[in-house]
Short mmCIF file of C-alpha atoms and ligand atoms in Angstrom, two decimals:
data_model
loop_
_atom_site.label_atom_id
_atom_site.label_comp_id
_atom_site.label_asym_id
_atom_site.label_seq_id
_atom_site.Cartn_x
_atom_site.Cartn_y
_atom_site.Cartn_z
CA UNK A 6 1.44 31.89 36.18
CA UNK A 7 2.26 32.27 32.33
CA UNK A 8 -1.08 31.93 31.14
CA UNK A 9 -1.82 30.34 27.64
CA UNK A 10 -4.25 32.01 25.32
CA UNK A 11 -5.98 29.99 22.92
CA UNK A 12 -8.80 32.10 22.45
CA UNK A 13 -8.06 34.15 19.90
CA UNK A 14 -11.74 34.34 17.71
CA UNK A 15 -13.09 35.46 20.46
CA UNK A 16 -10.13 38.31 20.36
CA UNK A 17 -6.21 38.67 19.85
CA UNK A 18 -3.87 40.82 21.64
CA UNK A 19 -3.13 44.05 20.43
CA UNK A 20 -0.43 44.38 18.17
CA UNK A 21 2.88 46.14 19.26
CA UNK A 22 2.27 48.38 16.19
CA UNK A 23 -1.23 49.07 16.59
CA UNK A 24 -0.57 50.24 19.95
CA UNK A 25 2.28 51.78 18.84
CA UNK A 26 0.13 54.37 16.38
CA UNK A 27 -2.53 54.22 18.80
CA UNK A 28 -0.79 56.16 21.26
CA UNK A 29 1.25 58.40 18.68
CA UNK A 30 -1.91 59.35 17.16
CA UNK A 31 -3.91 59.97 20.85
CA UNK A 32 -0.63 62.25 21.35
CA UNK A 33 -0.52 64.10 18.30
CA UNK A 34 -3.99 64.72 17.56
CA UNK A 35 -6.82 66.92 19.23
CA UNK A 36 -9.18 67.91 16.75
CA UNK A 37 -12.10 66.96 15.42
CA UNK A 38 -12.01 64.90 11.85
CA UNK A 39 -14.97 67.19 10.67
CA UNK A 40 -13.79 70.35 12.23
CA UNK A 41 -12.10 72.98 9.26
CA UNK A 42 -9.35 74.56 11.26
CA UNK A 43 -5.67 72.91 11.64
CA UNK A 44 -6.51 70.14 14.50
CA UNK A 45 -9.68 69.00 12.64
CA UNK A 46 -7.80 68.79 8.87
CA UNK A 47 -4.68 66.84 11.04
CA UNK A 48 -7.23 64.26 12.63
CA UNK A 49 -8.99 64.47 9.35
CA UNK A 50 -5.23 63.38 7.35
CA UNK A 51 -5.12 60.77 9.90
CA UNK A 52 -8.66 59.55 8.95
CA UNK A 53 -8.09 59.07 5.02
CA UNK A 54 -4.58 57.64 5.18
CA UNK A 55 -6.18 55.01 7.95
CA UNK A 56 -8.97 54.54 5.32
CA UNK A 57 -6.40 53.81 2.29
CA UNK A 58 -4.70 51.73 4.47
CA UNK A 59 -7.89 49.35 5.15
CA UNK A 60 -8.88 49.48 1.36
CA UNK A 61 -5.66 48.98 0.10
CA UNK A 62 -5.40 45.99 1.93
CA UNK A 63 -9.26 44.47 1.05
CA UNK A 64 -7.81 45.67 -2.55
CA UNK A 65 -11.56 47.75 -2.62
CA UNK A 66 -11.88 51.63 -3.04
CA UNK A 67 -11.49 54.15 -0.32
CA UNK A 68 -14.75 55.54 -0.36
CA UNK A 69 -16.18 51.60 0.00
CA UNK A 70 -14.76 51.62 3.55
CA UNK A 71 -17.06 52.79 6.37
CA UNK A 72 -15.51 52.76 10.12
CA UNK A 73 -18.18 51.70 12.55
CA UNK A 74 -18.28 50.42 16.44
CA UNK A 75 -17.28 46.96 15.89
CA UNK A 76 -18.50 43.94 13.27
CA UNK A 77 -21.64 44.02 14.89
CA UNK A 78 -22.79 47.52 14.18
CA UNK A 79 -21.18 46.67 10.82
CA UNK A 80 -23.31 43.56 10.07
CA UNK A 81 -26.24 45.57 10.93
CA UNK A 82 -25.33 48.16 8.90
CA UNK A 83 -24.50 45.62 6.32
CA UNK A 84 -27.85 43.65 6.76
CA UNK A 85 -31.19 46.32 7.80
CA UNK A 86 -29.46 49.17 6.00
CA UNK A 87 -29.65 47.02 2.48
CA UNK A 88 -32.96 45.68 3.43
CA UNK A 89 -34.80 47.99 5.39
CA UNK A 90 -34.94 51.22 3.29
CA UNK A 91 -38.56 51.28 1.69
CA UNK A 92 -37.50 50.43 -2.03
CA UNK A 93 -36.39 47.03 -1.18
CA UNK A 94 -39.57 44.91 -0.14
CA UNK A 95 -37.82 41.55 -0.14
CA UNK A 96 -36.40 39.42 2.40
CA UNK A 97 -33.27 37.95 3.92
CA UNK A 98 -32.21 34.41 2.74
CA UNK A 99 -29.16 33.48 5.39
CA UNK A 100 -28.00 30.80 7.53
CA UNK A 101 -28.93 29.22 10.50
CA UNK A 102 -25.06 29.21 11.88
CA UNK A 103 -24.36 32.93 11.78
CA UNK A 104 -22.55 34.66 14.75
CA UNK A 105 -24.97 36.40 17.46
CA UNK A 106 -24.61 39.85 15.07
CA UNK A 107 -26.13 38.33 11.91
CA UNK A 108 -28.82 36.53 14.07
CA UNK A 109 -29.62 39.61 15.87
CA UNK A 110 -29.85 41.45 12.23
CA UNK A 111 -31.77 38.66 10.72
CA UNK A 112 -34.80 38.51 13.44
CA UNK A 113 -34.95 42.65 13.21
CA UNK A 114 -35.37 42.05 9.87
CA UNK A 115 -38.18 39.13 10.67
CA UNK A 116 -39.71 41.56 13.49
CA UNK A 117 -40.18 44.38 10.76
CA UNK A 118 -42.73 41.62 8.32
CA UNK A 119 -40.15 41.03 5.94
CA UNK A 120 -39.65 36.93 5.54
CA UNK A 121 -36.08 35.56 6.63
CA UNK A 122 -35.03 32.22 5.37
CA UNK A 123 -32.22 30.41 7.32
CA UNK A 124 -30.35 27.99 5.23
CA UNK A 125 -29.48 24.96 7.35
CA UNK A 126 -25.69 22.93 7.50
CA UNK A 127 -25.37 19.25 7.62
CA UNK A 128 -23.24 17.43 10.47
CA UNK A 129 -19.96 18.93 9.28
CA UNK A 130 -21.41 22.30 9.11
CA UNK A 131 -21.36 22.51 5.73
CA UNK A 132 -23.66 24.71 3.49
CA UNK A 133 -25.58 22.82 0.73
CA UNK A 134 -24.22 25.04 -2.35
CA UNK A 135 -27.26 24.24 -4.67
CA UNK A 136 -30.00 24.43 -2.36
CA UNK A 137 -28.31 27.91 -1.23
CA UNK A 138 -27.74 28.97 -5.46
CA UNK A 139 -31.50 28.61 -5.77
CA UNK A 140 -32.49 30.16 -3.13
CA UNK A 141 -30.89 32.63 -3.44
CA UNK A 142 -31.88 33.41 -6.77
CA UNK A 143 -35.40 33.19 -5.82
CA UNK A 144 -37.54 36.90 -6.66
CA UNK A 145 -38.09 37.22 -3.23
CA UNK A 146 -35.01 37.44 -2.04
CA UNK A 147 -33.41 41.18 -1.43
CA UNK A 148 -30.31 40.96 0.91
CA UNK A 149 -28.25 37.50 1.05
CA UNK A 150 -25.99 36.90 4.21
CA UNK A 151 -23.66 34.37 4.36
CA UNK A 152 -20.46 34.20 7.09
CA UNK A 153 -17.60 34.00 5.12
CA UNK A 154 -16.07 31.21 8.23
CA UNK A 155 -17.97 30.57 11.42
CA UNK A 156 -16.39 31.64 14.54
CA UNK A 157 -17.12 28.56 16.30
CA UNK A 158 -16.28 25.30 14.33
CA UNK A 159 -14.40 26.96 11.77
CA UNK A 160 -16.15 26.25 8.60
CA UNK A 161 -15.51 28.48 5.64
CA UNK A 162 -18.79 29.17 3.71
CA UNK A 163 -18.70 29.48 -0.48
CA UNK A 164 -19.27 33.00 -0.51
CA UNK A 165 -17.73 33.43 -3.73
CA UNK A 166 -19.37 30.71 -5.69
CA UNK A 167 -23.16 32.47 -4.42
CA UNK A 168 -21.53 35.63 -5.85
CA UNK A 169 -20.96 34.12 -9.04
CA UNK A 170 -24.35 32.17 -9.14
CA UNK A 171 -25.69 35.72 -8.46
CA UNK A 172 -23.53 37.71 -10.49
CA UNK A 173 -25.09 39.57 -13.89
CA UNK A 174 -28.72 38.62 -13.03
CA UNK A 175 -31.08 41.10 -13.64
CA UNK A 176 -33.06 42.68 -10.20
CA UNK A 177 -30.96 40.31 -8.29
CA UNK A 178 -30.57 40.17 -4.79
CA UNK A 179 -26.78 41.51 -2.70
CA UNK A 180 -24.74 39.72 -1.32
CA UNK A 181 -23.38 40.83 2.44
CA UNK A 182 -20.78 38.57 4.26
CA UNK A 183 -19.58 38.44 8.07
CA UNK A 184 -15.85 38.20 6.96
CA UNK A 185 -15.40 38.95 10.51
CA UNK A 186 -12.85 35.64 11.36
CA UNK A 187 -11.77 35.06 8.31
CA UNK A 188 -9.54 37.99 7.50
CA UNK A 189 -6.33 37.68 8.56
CA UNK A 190 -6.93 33.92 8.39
CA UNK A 191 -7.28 32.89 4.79
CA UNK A 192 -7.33 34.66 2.38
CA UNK A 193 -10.82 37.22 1.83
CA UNK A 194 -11.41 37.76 -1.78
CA UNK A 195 -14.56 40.94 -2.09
CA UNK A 196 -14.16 41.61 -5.90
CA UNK A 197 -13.32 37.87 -6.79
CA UNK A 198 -16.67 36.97 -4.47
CA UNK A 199 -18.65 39.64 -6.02
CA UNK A 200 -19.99 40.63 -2.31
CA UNK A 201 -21.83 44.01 -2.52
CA UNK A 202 -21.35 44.30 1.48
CA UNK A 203 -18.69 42.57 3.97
CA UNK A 204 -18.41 42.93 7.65
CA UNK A 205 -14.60 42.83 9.85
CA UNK A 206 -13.62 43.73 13.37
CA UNK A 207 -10.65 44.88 14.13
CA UNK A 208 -10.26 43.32 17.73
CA UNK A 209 -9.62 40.00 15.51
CA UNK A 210 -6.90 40.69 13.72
CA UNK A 211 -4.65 42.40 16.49
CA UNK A 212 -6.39 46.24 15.73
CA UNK A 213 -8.37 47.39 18.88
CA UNK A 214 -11.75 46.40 20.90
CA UNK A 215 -14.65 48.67 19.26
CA UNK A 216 -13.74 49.43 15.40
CA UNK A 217 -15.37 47.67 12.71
CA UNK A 218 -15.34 48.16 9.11
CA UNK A 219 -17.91 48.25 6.57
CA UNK A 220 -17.23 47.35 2.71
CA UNK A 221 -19.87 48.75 0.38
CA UNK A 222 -19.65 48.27 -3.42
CA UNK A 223 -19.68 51.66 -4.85
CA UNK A 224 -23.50 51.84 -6.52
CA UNK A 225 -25.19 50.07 -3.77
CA UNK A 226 -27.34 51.94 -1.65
CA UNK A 227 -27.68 51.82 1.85
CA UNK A 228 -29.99 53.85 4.97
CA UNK A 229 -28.08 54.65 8.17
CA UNK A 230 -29.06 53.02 10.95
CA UNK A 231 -28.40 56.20 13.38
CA UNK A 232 -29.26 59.30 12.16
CA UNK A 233 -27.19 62.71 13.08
CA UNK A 234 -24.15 63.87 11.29
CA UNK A 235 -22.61 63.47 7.89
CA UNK A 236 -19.71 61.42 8.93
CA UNK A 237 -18.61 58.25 6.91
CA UNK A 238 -20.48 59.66 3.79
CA UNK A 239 -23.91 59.80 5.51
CA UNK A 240 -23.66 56.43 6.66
CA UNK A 241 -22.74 56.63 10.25
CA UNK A 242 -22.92 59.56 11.79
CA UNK A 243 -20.84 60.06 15.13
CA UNK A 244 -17.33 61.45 15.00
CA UNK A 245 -14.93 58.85 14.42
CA UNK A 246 -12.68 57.14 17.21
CA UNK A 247 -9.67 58.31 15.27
CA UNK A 248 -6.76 57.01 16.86
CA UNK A 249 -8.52 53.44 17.25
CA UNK A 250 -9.06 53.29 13.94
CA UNK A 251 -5.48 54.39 13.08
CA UNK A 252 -4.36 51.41 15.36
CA UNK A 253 -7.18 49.40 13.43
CA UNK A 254 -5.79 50.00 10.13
CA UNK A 255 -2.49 48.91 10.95
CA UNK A 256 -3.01 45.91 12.45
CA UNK A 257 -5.31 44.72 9.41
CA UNK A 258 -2.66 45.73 6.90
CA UNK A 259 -0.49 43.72 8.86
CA UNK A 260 -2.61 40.72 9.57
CA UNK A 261 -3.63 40.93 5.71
CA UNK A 262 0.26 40.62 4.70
CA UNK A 263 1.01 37.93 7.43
CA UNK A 264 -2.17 35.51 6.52
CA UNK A 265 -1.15 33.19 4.37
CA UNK A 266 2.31 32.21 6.36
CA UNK A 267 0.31 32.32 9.51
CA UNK A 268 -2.12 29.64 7.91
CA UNK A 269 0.50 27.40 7.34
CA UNK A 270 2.06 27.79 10.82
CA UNK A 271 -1.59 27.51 12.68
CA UNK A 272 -2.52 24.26 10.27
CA UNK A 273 0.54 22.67 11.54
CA UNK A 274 -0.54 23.54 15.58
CA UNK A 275 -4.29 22.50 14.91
CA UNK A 276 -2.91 18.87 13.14
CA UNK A 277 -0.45 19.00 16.80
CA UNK A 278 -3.37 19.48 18.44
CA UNK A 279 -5.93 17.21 17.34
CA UNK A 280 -3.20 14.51 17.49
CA UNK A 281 -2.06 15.20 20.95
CA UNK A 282 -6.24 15.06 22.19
CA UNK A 283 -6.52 11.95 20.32
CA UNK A 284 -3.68 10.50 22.04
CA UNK A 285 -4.70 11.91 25.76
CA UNK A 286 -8.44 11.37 25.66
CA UNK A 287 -9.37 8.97 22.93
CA UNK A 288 -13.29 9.37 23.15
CA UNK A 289 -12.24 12.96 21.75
CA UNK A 290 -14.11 14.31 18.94
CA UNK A 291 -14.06 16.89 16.37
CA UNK A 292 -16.80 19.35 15.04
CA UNK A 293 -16.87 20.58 12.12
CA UNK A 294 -14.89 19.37 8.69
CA UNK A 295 -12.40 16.88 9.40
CA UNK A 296 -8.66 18.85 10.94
CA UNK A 297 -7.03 18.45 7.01
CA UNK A 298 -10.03 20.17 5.04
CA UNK A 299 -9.49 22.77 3.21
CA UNK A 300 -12.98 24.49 4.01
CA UNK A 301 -12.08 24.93 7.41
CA UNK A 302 -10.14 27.83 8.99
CA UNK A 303 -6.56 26.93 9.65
CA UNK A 304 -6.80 28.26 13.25
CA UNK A 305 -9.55 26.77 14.70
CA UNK A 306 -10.29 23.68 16.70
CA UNK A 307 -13.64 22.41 18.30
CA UNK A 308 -13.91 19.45 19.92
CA UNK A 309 -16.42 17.28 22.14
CA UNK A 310 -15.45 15.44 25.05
CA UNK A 311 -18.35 13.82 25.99
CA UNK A 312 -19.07 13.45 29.23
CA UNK A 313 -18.02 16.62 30.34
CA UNK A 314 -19.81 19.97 30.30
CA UNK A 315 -17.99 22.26 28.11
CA UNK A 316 -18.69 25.29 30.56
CA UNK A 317 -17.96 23.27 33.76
CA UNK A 318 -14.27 22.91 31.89
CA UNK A 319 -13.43 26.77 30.54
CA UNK A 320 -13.56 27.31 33.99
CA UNK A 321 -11.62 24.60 35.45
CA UNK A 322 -9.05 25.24 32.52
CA UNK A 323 -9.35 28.94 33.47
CA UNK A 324 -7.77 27.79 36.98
CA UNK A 325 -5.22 25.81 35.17
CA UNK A 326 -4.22 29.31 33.41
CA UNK A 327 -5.46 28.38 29.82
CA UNK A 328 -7.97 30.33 28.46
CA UNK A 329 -10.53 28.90 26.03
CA UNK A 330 -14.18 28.95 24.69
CA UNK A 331 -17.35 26.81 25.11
CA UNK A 332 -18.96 27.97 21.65
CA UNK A 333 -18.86 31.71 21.04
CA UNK A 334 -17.71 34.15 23.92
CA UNK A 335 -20.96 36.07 22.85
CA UNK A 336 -22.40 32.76 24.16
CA UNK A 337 -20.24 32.02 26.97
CA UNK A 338 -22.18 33.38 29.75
CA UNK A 339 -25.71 31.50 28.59
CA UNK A 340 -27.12 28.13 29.53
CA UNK A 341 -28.40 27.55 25.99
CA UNK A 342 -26.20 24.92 23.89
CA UNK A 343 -24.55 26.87 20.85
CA UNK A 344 -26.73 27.27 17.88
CA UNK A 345 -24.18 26.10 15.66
CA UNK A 346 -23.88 22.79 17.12
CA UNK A 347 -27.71 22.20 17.30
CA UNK A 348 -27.87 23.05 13.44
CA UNK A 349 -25.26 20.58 12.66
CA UNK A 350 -27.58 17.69 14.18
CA UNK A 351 -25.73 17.34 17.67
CA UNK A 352 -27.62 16.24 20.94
CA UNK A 353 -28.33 19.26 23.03
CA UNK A 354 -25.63 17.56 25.91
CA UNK A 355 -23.23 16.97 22.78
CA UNK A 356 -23.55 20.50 22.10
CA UNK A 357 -22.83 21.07 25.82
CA UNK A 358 -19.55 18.97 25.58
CA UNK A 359 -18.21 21.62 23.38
CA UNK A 360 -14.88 23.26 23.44
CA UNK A 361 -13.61 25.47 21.18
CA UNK A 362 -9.51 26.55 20.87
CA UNK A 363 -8.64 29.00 18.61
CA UNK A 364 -5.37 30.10 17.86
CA UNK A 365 -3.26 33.59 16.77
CA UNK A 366 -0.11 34.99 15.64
CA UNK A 367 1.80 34.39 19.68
CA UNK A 368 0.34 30.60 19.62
CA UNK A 369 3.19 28.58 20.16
CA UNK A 370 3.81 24.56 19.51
CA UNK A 371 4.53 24.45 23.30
CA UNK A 372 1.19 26.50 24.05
CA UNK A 373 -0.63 23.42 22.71
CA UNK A 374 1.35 20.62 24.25
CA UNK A 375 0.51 22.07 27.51
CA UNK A 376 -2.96 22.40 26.67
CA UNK A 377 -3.51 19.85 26.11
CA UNK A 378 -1.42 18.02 28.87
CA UNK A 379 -3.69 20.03 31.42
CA UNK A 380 -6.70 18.97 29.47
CA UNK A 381 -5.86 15.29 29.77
CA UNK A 382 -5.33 15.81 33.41
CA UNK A 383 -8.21 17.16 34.19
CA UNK A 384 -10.43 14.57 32.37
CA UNK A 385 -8.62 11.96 34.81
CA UNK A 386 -9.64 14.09 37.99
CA UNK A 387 -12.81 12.06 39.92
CA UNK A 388 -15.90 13.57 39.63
N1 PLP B 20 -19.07 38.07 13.49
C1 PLP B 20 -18.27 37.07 13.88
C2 PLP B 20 -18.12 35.86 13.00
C3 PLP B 20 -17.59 37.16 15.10
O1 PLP B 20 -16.81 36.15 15.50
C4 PLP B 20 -17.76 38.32 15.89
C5 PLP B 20 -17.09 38.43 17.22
O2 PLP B 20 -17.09 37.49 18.00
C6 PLP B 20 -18.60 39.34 15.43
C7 PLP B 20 -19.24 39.17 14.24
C8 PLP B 20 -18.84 40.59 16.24
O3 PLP B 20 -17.76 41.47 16.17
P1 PLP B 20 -17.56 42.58 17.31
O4 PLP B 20 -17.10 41.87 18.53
O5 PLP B 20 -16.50 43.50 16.76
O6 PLP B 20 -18.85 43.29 17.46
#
């Protein structure tokens, strides 16, 4: 059975190029990056040009790149290493829809007596821009974390405009954002934003499972969370997965290049889409901003079918041979309704009804059409 992927935030196939200097590298290479003989200085060349490669793309500084495990050892880099080192007494302003990483982050943060305020959405799952300005703002405030676009509905968070609100004020707090789904997707601005810290995985933009990236403006300071070697300037020790992160940078530079003309192409599927449901199962509908807004990401659809539990259908899709989400696929295996729904006002069973389809650079027009097709079948099975 040809099976049809449509859940690609949750991750995207390797890239033919990534695995391409994945393997050459995993051939060539045997030393150590930190070792001083011949192996370690060639696994060591391999290391910086991967690291040019990632900042050249973000358009930041080589030594503002820090390879870590994945985006959620980088958010928590990103998030307790800003806040927790003893200087910084303040708290975390963020918002209630984060992915499972900045959550996670945000109640160590709680746990360890420093306050956490979660800035709610409304039913579109929109930020309010001036309540977050002056909150953010606010004395108290140390470390502010905002998702650049949520993984679930697809909203795309003003990052930039808190940047600028924050931007030249005196003791004022940084600004860290999980840009983990929107690179590769539209287009991720750092120095524009004014973000001190930014969070990406490279397992969503085509790179492999297990490397995530790190941006730190140069200046701000930062406490490992592990403590052991000197690797990645002090700020994660362990010796780096070199050829993953090779494959990593490729892939990014790639998806970084291919964005934009990928946006167009998925905004075109996700207006198919939303058409075709509407057509096949009128009751259908949509979460998040409506399918032509431009705050939303272009590859991203979640709808409600109410009536049915979105769970109960992953799987029966999952039969069918396509492969899709109910929320998160951090989520996926927990009875709890997503988070993200529940903020934006739904019913806990709304929340349940929940299905989210998100596409990538192999998505095809016909992918969606029979999608959707199987969908509409299924919803006319007894039950
Ligand atoms: N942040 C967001 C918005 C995500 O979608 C994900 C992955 O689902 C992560 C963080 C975690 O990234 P990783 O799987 O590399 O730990």
């Amino acid at each position: 059975m040809q099976r049809i992927h449509l859940d690609h935030n949750a991750t995207t196939p390797l890239r033919p190029e990534a695995r391409a200097e994945f393997l050459a590298v995993l051939d060539a290479l045997g030393g150590n990056p930190s070792s001083v003989h011949a192996s370690g200085r060639a696994a060591r060349a391999v290391l910086d040009r991967a690291r040019e490669r990632v900042a050249a793309a973000l358009d930041v500084h080589e030594d503002e790149i820090v390879f870590t495990s994945g985006g959620t050892e980088a958010i928590h880099l990103g998030v307790l290493g800003a806040l927790l080192p003893a200087a910084r007494e303040r708290g975390l302003l963020t918002t209630a829809v984060e992915h499972a990483a900045g959550l996670g982050a945000a109640e160590t943060i709680e746990r360890s007596g420093r306050p956490v305020e979660r800035l709610g959405v409304d039913r579109e799952g929109r930020l309010d821009l001036a309540v977050a300005i002056e909150r953010a703002r606010r004395p108290a405030v140390g470390l502010v974390s905002i998702q650049a676009a949520n993984n679930e509905v697809g909203n795309l968070h003003p990052v930039g405009e808190v940047g600028h609100a924050l931007r030249d004020r005196p003791n004022r707090a940084l600004l860290h954002t999980d840009a983990v789904q929107a690179l590769g997707r539209v287009p991720v601005r750092l120095r524009e934003w004014k973000v001190d810290l930014a969070s990406f995985s490279a397992h969503k933009v085509g790179g492999p499972l297990g490397v995530g990236i790190l941006y730190r403006r140069k200046g701000v300071s930062l406490a490992p969370l592990l403590r052991g070697g000197g690797q990645e300037g002090g700020l994660r020790p362990g010796t780096e997965n070199v050829p993953a992160i090779a494959a990593a940078a490729v892939a990014l530079e790639l998806a970084v290049r291919e964005g934009p003309e990928q946006a167009v192409r998925w905004r075109g599927l996700a207006r198919e889409l939303w058409r075709q449901l509407l057509a096949s199962c009128p009751d259908v509908q949509l979460n998040g901003p409506p399918i032509d807004a431009d705050d939303r990401l272009p590859n991203t659809v979640n709808v409600m079918l109410p009536g049915l539990d979105g769970r109960t259908l992953v799987a029966r899709l999952d039969l069918e041979g396509v492969e899709v989400s109910a929320g998160s696929a951090c989520a996926s295996g927990s009875l709890e309704p997503s988070h993200v729904l529940l903020a934006m006002g739904r019913a806990r069973e709304e929340a349940r009804a929940a299905l989210r389809l998100s596409f990538g650079r192999t998505t095809r027009g016909e992918d969606v059409h029979n999608a959707v097709e199987i969908l509409g079948r299924i919803r006319q099975e007894p039950r």
